[in-house]
Amino acid sequence: MPLYFCVTLMPIALTVAGLRLSPLRVMLLVLFVPYLFQIFRGAIGRTTAVDVLMMLHALWIVVALFVVHGPEKLPFAGITMVELVGGYFMGRALVRNSNDYRRMIRLLLYSMIFLFPFALIELFTGRLVIPSIVGVAFETIHRGSSAYGRMGLERVYAVFEHPILYGMFCSLAIANLFYMARGASFWRYSGMIFAIGMTFMSLSSAPLLACGLQILMILWDKITKGAWKFFIILGTISYVVVDLLSNRTPLTILIETLTFNSGTGWTRIAIFEFGIQNAYAHPIFGLGFNDWERPFWLTASVDNFWLLTTMRYGFVGAGFLVAAFLWHFTCLLRAKINDDTTRRIRTGYTLTLAATCLTMATVHVWGAVGVFVMFYLGAGAWLYTTPGSGDTADTPDQETPNTGPSAAGRYSRFESDDHSAPHSRFAPDDRSSLQASQRDTGR
């Protein structure tokens, strides 16, 4: 897992035979098939419907791009499939229990701490520090015209291809840090505030929307003691009422209200209206990577992950992916978890994933962060399936015993399952002996 985070933070690539290969893509190409076999032969837990749906989505990517572009695009279709779905299989294989999950969140925190000084320099100067160093020998990222400064500050890329991607990467830590913190409120809130501050440096509305949604759901959880059924019912009723009483859809109101620039909000609405028309015109196999029909004044970028997936691979390809996410959420909610530690992990994980899914209706994610979102999806499968259990395991936190505490467990602020290790502060809150979630061009 440390290697995965290392290659995720490497903003370098080389073009080989027309394909742009980054260290992350190379890692996915090497490990895709071995992890695929592990999952489907049940070596890391029972194969689930989510695994099958993700595999169907992967296969449909190849079929759709072959139909649209022909055999000359097969190598490109293969690497696209590996990049989009390989992250899920990697998360599924590398995160198998609560120890692994805590390790993942520690590595995410360490990644942000590593990026912090470089992000701070970029925020005030606009200089891409790490890319300027590695760009001497490799292809790397550069500042684009669309990521202009705001509020007298420069939007931060850090090591990703766009500030939105940097912000989305950091936002995935917020609820997880809150629910995994142990003991005093200082550590619980300081970790969450640090993640919010790192996300803010993107100066992008979509990552900040993800922050806001997580904070809202955390507050709801604390006030209502986890009345999530009522939350879903209330949210559904509110959506219907707003839809009936307003001449604008709730999504339109959300986009108009929560964007830094009202002009970009209207652009997103226009993109959806014309994009969905293109999707209806090519419902089975989609457009692939061909250009889409739109007015001359509308940008080619599609700021909606779910819409762009539908436009590229048709309603069939997008349907497999949406069904995988929905069934994943269903399995998470159905899982019977007996200890408070795992319940807290599930809450943090689920709130983060829900906020990310909603936010991706207003933005596209691609590259290393697109892979990380899929990795994060797979990283939660252990909560409802472990070796020897069904899809709704009664004890999803059964783990292979450790032979000894890891160095990260000893010295981080996340608690290790090895209780001989010294207590850390970023760990589940437990005071008893019971141990208590667009710009892509398809390069």
XYZ file of C-alpha atoms in Angstrom:
443
model
C 0.000 0.000 0.000
C 2.795 2.544 0.679
C 4.019 1.948 -2.888
C 0.555 2.713 -4.227
C 0.461 6.072 -2.423
C 3.992 6.850 -3.605
C 3.147 6.360 -7.278
C -0.107 8.286 -6.811
C 1.924 11.326 -5.755
C 4.378 11.076 -8.666
C 3.429 13.702 -11.310
C 5.574 12.101 -14.009
C 4.953 10.129 -17.182
C 6.566 8.874 -20.370
C 4.866 8.318 -23.726
C 5.466 4.803 -25.069
C 3.954 3.665 -28.385
C 1.446 6.489 -28.226
C 0.327 5.653 -24.682
C 1.091 7.965 -21.789
C 2.444 5.768 -19.004
C 2.747 7.089 -15.468
C 4.148 4.998 -12.576
C 0.573 4.497 -11.396
C -0.580 3.191 -14.764
C 2.374 0.815 -14.926
C 1.543 -0.493 -11.457
C -2.097 -1.038 -12.450
C -1.095 -2.834 -15.651
C 1.197 -5.192 -13.728
C -1.216 -5.965 -10.881
C -4.621 -5.874 -12.595
C -4.760 -9.541 -13.622
C -3.237 -11.007 -10.395
C -5.679 -9.026 -8.228
C -8.539 -9.962 -10.531
C -7.775 -13.665 -10.076
C -7.447 -13.262 -6.303
C -10.865 -11.654 -6.069
C -12.759 -14.020 -8.337
C -11.314 -17.191 -6.848
C -12.326 -15.989 -3.380
C -8.803 -15.674 -1.984
C -9.585 -12.372 -0.243
C -13.215 -12.851 0.628
C -16.302 -14.076 -1.114
C -16.870 -12.668 -4.596
C -19.734 -10.186 -4.459
C -22.205 -8.681 -6.904
C -20.171 -5.462 -6.727
C -17.096 -7.321 -8.038
C -19.131 -8.758 -10.917
C -20.677 -5.400 -11.799
C -17.270 -3.699 -11.791
C -15.890 -6.439 -14.044
C -18.861 -6.014 -16.396
C -18.199 -2.280 -16.464
C -14.559 -2.968 -17.329
C -15.477 -5.341 -20.154
C -18.096 -2.945 -21.501
C -15.464 -0.193 -21.724
C -13.474 -2.401 -24.110
C -16.573 -3.443 -26.085
C -17.904 0.098 -26.394
C -14.585 1.623 -27.452
C -14.039 -1.215 -29.943
C -17.466 -0.644 -31.507
C -17.009 3.132 -31.672
C -13.328 3.384 -32.635
C -12.451 -0.005 -34.140
C -9.553 -2.411 -33.435
C -6.836 0.253 -33.680
C -8.043 1.630 -30.349
C -7.912 -1.702 -28.480
C -4.619 -0.944 -26.665
C -6.035 2.382 -25.573
C -9.324 0.710 -24.540
C -7.381 -1.791 -22.453
C -5.403 0.822 -20.556
C -8.571 2.868 -20.010
C -10.278 -0.187 -18.535
C -7.307 -0.927 -16.292
C -7.130 2.643 -15.057
C -10.846 3.057 -14.332
C -11.532 -0.362 -12.802
C -8.045 -1.436 -11.691
C -8.185 1.004 -8.794
C -11.220 -0.825 -7.401
C -9.540 -4.220 -7.631
C -6.395 -2.826 -5.997
C -8.391 -1.351 -3.102
C -10.291 -4.605 -2.730
C -7.043 -6.596 -2.580
C -4.910 -4.302 -0.405
C -7.509 -3.326 2.212
C -8.839 -6.519 3.792
C -9.515 -5.602 7.420
C -9.624 -2.730 9.885
C -5.820 -2.693 10.274
C -5.398 -2.207 6.533
C -8.081 0.467 6.469
C -6.444 2.445 9.278
C -3.143 2.111 7.461
C -4.763 3.563 4.335
C -6.074 6.600 6.234
C -2.685 7.078 7.900
C -1.019 7.071 4.482
C -3.601 9.550 3.204
C -2.832 11.816 6.175
C 0.925 11.431 5.673
C 0.469 12.274 1.980
C -1.281 15.525 2.878
C 1.380 16.406 5.455
C 4.050 15.806 2.795
C 2.205 18.003 0.280
C 1.409 20.787 2.763
C 4.575 22.958 2.410
C 4.553 22.662 -1.386
C 0.829 23.471 -1.511
C 1.367 26.505 0.710
C 4.104 27.849 -1.563
C 1.917 27.317 -4.617
C -1.085 28.966 -2.956
C 0.804 32.266 -2.625
C 3.182 32.135 -5.584
C 1.517 29.897 -8.181
C 4.726 27.889 -8.565
C 4.411 24.143 -9.076
C 7.325 23.079 -6.885
C 7.517 19.286 -7.325
C 6.556 19.283 -11.041
C 9.216 21.921 -11.772
C 11.839 19.606 -10.275
C 10.810 16.349 -11.952
C 9.894 18.080 -15.224
C 13.576 18.211 -16.154
C 13.552 14.494 -16.964
C 9.874 13.522 -17.378
C 6.565 14.697 -18.770
C 4.716 16.384 -15.944
C 1.751 18.617 -15.153
C 1.531 22.334 -15.854
C -0.793 25.149 -14.911
C -3.725 25.522 -17.301
C -5.702 28.608 -18.225
C -8.908 27.222 -16.687
C -7.409 27.102 -13.181
C -7.148 30.835 -12.663
C -6.538 32.371 -9.243
C -9.275 33.416 -6.847
C -9.467 35.780 -3.861
C -5.912 36.947 -4.480
C -4.584 33.388 -4.147
C -3.504 30.758 -6.648
C -5.372 27.469 -6.955
C -3.204 24.542 -5.876
C -2.366 21.601 -8.142
C 0.342 20.111 -5.887
C 1.063 16.918 -7.879
C -2.269 16.436 -9.681
C -3.518 17.548 -13.081
C -6.036 20.096 -11.820
C -6.875 21.881 -8.539
C -10.205 20.068 -8.455
C -8.374 16.742 -8.325
C -6.079 17.944 -5.544
C -9.108 19.128 -3.558
C -11.031 15.891 -4.059
C -8.010 13.870 -2.917
C -7.760 15.839 0.347
C -11.531 15.850 0.956
C -11.569 12.059 1.227
C -9.832 12.325 4.606
C -12.293 14.573 6.465
C -14.948 12.243 7.887
C -12.456 9.395 8.204
C -10.138 11.467 10.408
C -13.082 12.594 12.523
C -14.443 9.103 13.191
C -11.072 7.426 13.631
C -9.746 9.904 16.199
C -9.486 8.572 19.752
C -9.920 10.444 23.006
C -9.772 14.233 23.280
C -11.770 16.373 20.900
C -8.631 18.366 20.076
C -7.190 15.562 17.938
C -10.552 14.719 16.403
C -11.208 18.270 15.235
C -7.601 19.215 14.453
C -7.296 16.336 11.984
C -10.572 17.241 10.320
C -9.718 20.966 10.186
C -6.312 20.184 8.656
C -7.995 18.161 5.888
C -10.525 20.950 5.285
C -7.709 23.515 5.111
C -5.806 21.405 2.602
C -8.972 21.030 0.536
C -9.623 24.774 0.650
C -6.287 25.438 -1.077
C -7.817 24.058 -4.277
C -10.198 27.069 -4.290
C -12.651 24.811 -6.108
C -16.353 24.601 -5.379
C -16.695 20.840 -5.933
C -14.163 19.719 -3.282
C -15.588 22.286 -0.867
C -19.047 20.880 -1.571
C -17.686 17.465 -0.573
C -16.400 19.070 2.655
C -19.754 20.681 3.358
C -21.692 17.486 2.777
C -19.437 15.526 5.121
C -19.704 18.171 7.842
C -23.494 18.253 7.436
C -23.742 14.472 7.771
C -21.366 14.412 10.759
C -23.558 17.006 12.497
C -26.677 15.003 11.690
C -25.063 11.844 13.073
C -24.106 13.591 16.302
C -27.463 15.345 16.793
C -29.748 12.429 15.900
C -27.474 9.578 17.083
C -27.395 8.061 13.613
C -31.010 8.359 12.419
C -30.002 7.702 8.839
C -33.321 6.286 7.636
C -35.021 9.505 8.697
C -32.225 11.479 6.994
C -32.843 9.664 3.695
C -36.613 10.128 3.991
C -36.226 13.828 4.837
C -33.778 14.332 1.978
C -36.116 12.614 -0.496
C -39.123 14.678 0.635
C -37.088 17.892 0.455
C -35.946 17.039 -3.073
C -39.509 16.365 -4.235
C -40.887 19.530 -2.604
C -38.190 21.754 -4.130
C -38.689 20.090 -7.512
C -42.454 20.705 -7.394
C -42.374 24.273 -6.082
C -39.474 25.605 -8.163
C -39.070 26.095 -11.889
C -35.520 24.824 -11.463
C -34.378 21.352 -10.522
C -32.768 20.849 -7.079
C -29.466 20.001 -8.806
C -29.654 23.266 -10.752
C -30.227 25.227 -7.537
C -27.338 23.412 -5.873
C -24.958 24.168 -8.729
C -26.000 27.822 -8.961
C -25.734 28.374 -5.215
C -22.519 26.576 -4.356
C -20.178 27.579 -7.169
C -17.544 30.308 -6.764
C -18.621 31.826 -10.070
C -22.285 31.850 -11.127
C -21.106 31.719 -14.743
C -19.422 28.341 -14.196
C -22.630 27.142 -12.518
C -24.694 28.006 -15.591
C -22.067 26.359 -17.774
C -22.390 23.130 -15.770
C -26.167 23.229 -16.240
C -25.810 23.742 -19.998
C -23.259 20.913 -20.157
C -25.750 18.572 -18.488
C -28.628 19.562 -20.778
C -26.677 19.071 -24.003
C -24.645 16.169 -22.665
C -27.695 14.121 -21.770
C -29.049 14.710 -25.288
C -25.823 13.217 -26.662
C -26.191 10.263 -24.301
C -29.758 9.615 -25.490
C -28.527 9.765 -29.076
C -25.959 7.008 -28.375
C -27.582 4.958 -25.591
C -25.843 1.584 -26.004
C -22.171 2.113 -26.802
C -21.848 5.852 -26.274
C -19.611 8.301 -28.082
C -16.307 6.885 -26.938
C -13.708 9.643 -27.132
C -15.296 11.382 -30.094
C -16.328 14.994 -29.717
C -19.909 15.637 -28.613
C -22.501 17.903 -30.193
C -22.996 21.225 -28.429
C -23.368 24.945 -29.152
C -20.227 26.740 -30.308
C -20.077 28.737 -27.072
C -20.041 25.697 -24.778
C -16.772 24.216 -23.537
C -15.809 20.657 -24.515
C -15.179 19.700 -20.880
C -17.917 17.752 -19.098
C -18.056 18.635 -15.397
C -20.023 15.570 -14.323
C -18.386 12.184 -13.807
C -21.629 10.205 -14.094
C -22.767 12.071 -17.213
C -19.396 11.760 -18.956
C -19.285 8.019 -18.212
C -22.744 7.680 -19.781
C -21.732 9.741 -22.819
C -18.572 7.689 -23.367
C -19.821 4.145 -22.735
C -23.592 4.426 -23.077
C -26.301 3.818 -20.509
C -25.261 0.155 -20.368
C -21.675 0.864 -19.341
C -22.683 3.595 -16.890
C -25.480 1.379 -15.570
C -23.018 -1.317 -14.497
C -20.959 1.275 -12.586
C -23.944 2.976 -10.919
C -25.378 -0.418 -9.945
C -22.019 -1.370 -8.404
C -21.992 1.774 -6.254
C -25.619 1.334 -5.189
C -25.174 -2.333 -4.283
C -21.999 -1.463 -2.404
C -23.949 1.037 -0.288
C -26.686 -1.561 0.257
C -24.182 -4.136 1.494
C -22.557 -1.572 3.797
C -25.893 -0.729 5.412
C -26.948 -4.379 5.728
C -23.703 -5.559 7.298
C -24.146 -6.621 10.920
C -21.223 -5.131 12.858
C -20.913 -5.884 16.548
C -17.990 -3.762 17.737
C -17.915 0.018 18.005
C -14.511 0.374 16.337
C -15.695 -1.084 13.045
C -19.013 0.733 13.230
C -17.157 4.045 13.476
C -14.937 3.101 10.541
C -18.029 2.216 8.526
C -19.671 5.544 9.372
C -16.639 7.602 8.360
C -16.132 5.547 5.213
C -19.771 5.668 4.128
C -20.238 9.391 4.734
C -17.101 10.157 2.731
C -18.123 7.924 -0.168
C -21.672 9.330 -0.220
C -20.393 12.927 -0.284
C -17.918 12.041 -3.042
C -20.591 10.366 -5.184
C -22.883 13.392 -4.896
C -20.029 15.782 -5.653
C -19.069 13.828 -8.772
C -22.412 14.936 -10.244
C -20.854 18.423 -10.440
C -17.295 17.543 -11.470
C -15.277 14.946 -13.352
C -12.446 12.999 -11.734
C -9.678 11.415 -13.767
C -6.025 10.396 -13.611
C -4.534 9.452 -10.252
C -7.492 10.833 -8.287
C -9.981 8.986 -10.481
C -8.070 5.803 -9.658
C -8.033 6.734 -5.965
C -11.811 7.165 -5.865
C -12.175 3.649 -7.278
C -9.503 2.407 -4.861
C -11.533 3.929 -2.029
C -14.651 2.132 -3.278
C -12.860 -1.224 -3.164
C -11.240 -0.401 0.182
C -14.614 -0.656 1.933
C -15.607 -4.128 0.707
C -14.071 -5.826 3.783
C -16.809 -4.243 5.889
C -19.358 -6.665 4.476
C -17.307 -9.577 3.228
C -14.307 -11.320 4.764
C -12.792 -14.778 4.197
C -15.446 -17.345 5.017
C -18.312 -14.835 5.284
C -21.204 -13.857 3.088
C -22.104 -10.491 1.648
C -23.494 -9.379 4.995
C -20.965 -10.741 7.414
C -21.937 -10.766 11.062
C -18.346 -10.105 12.064
C -16.703 -8.189 9.217
C -13.778 -7.240 11.376
C -12.358 -10.769 11.651
C -8.741 -10.384 10.699
C -5.635 -12.384 10.201
C -3.639 -12.041 13.430
C -0.598 -9.816 13.234
C 2.770 -11.167 14.147
C 3.717 -7.811 15.616
C 2.886 -4.140 15.607
C 3.961 -2.122 12.607
C 6.180 0.893 12.910
C 3.363 3.060 11.554
C 1.010 1.709 14.208
C 3.497 2.467 16.975
C 4.255 6.030 16.112
C 1.185 7.347 14.271
C -1.869 8.938 15.759
C -3.992 6.043 14.554
C -4.597 3.100 16.793
C -3.297 -0.306 15.822
C -5.216 -3.480 16.492
C -2.159 -4.695 18.348
C -3.009 -3.610 21.893
C 0.551 -4.041 23.050
C 1.445 -0.985 20.981
C 1.265 2.389 22.699
C -2.037 4.220 22.337
C -2.293 6.814 19.616
C -4.661 9.705 19.319
C -6.085 9.255 15.855
C -7.919 6.044 16.627
C -11.473 5.060 17.463
C -12.828 6.753 20.583
C -12.917 4.016 23.190
C -12.539 4.299 26.939
C -13.419 0.697 27.756
C -11.902 -2.673 27.060
C -14.299 -3.169 24.113
C -12.755 -1.703 20.908
C -15.274 -0.065 19.646
C -15.838 6.028 5.845
C -12.628 16.920 -16.938
C -10.986 17.614 -18.322
C -9.680 14.274 -19.204
C -8.848 13.584 -22.783
C -8.302 9.925 -22.153
C -4.567 10.141 -21.994
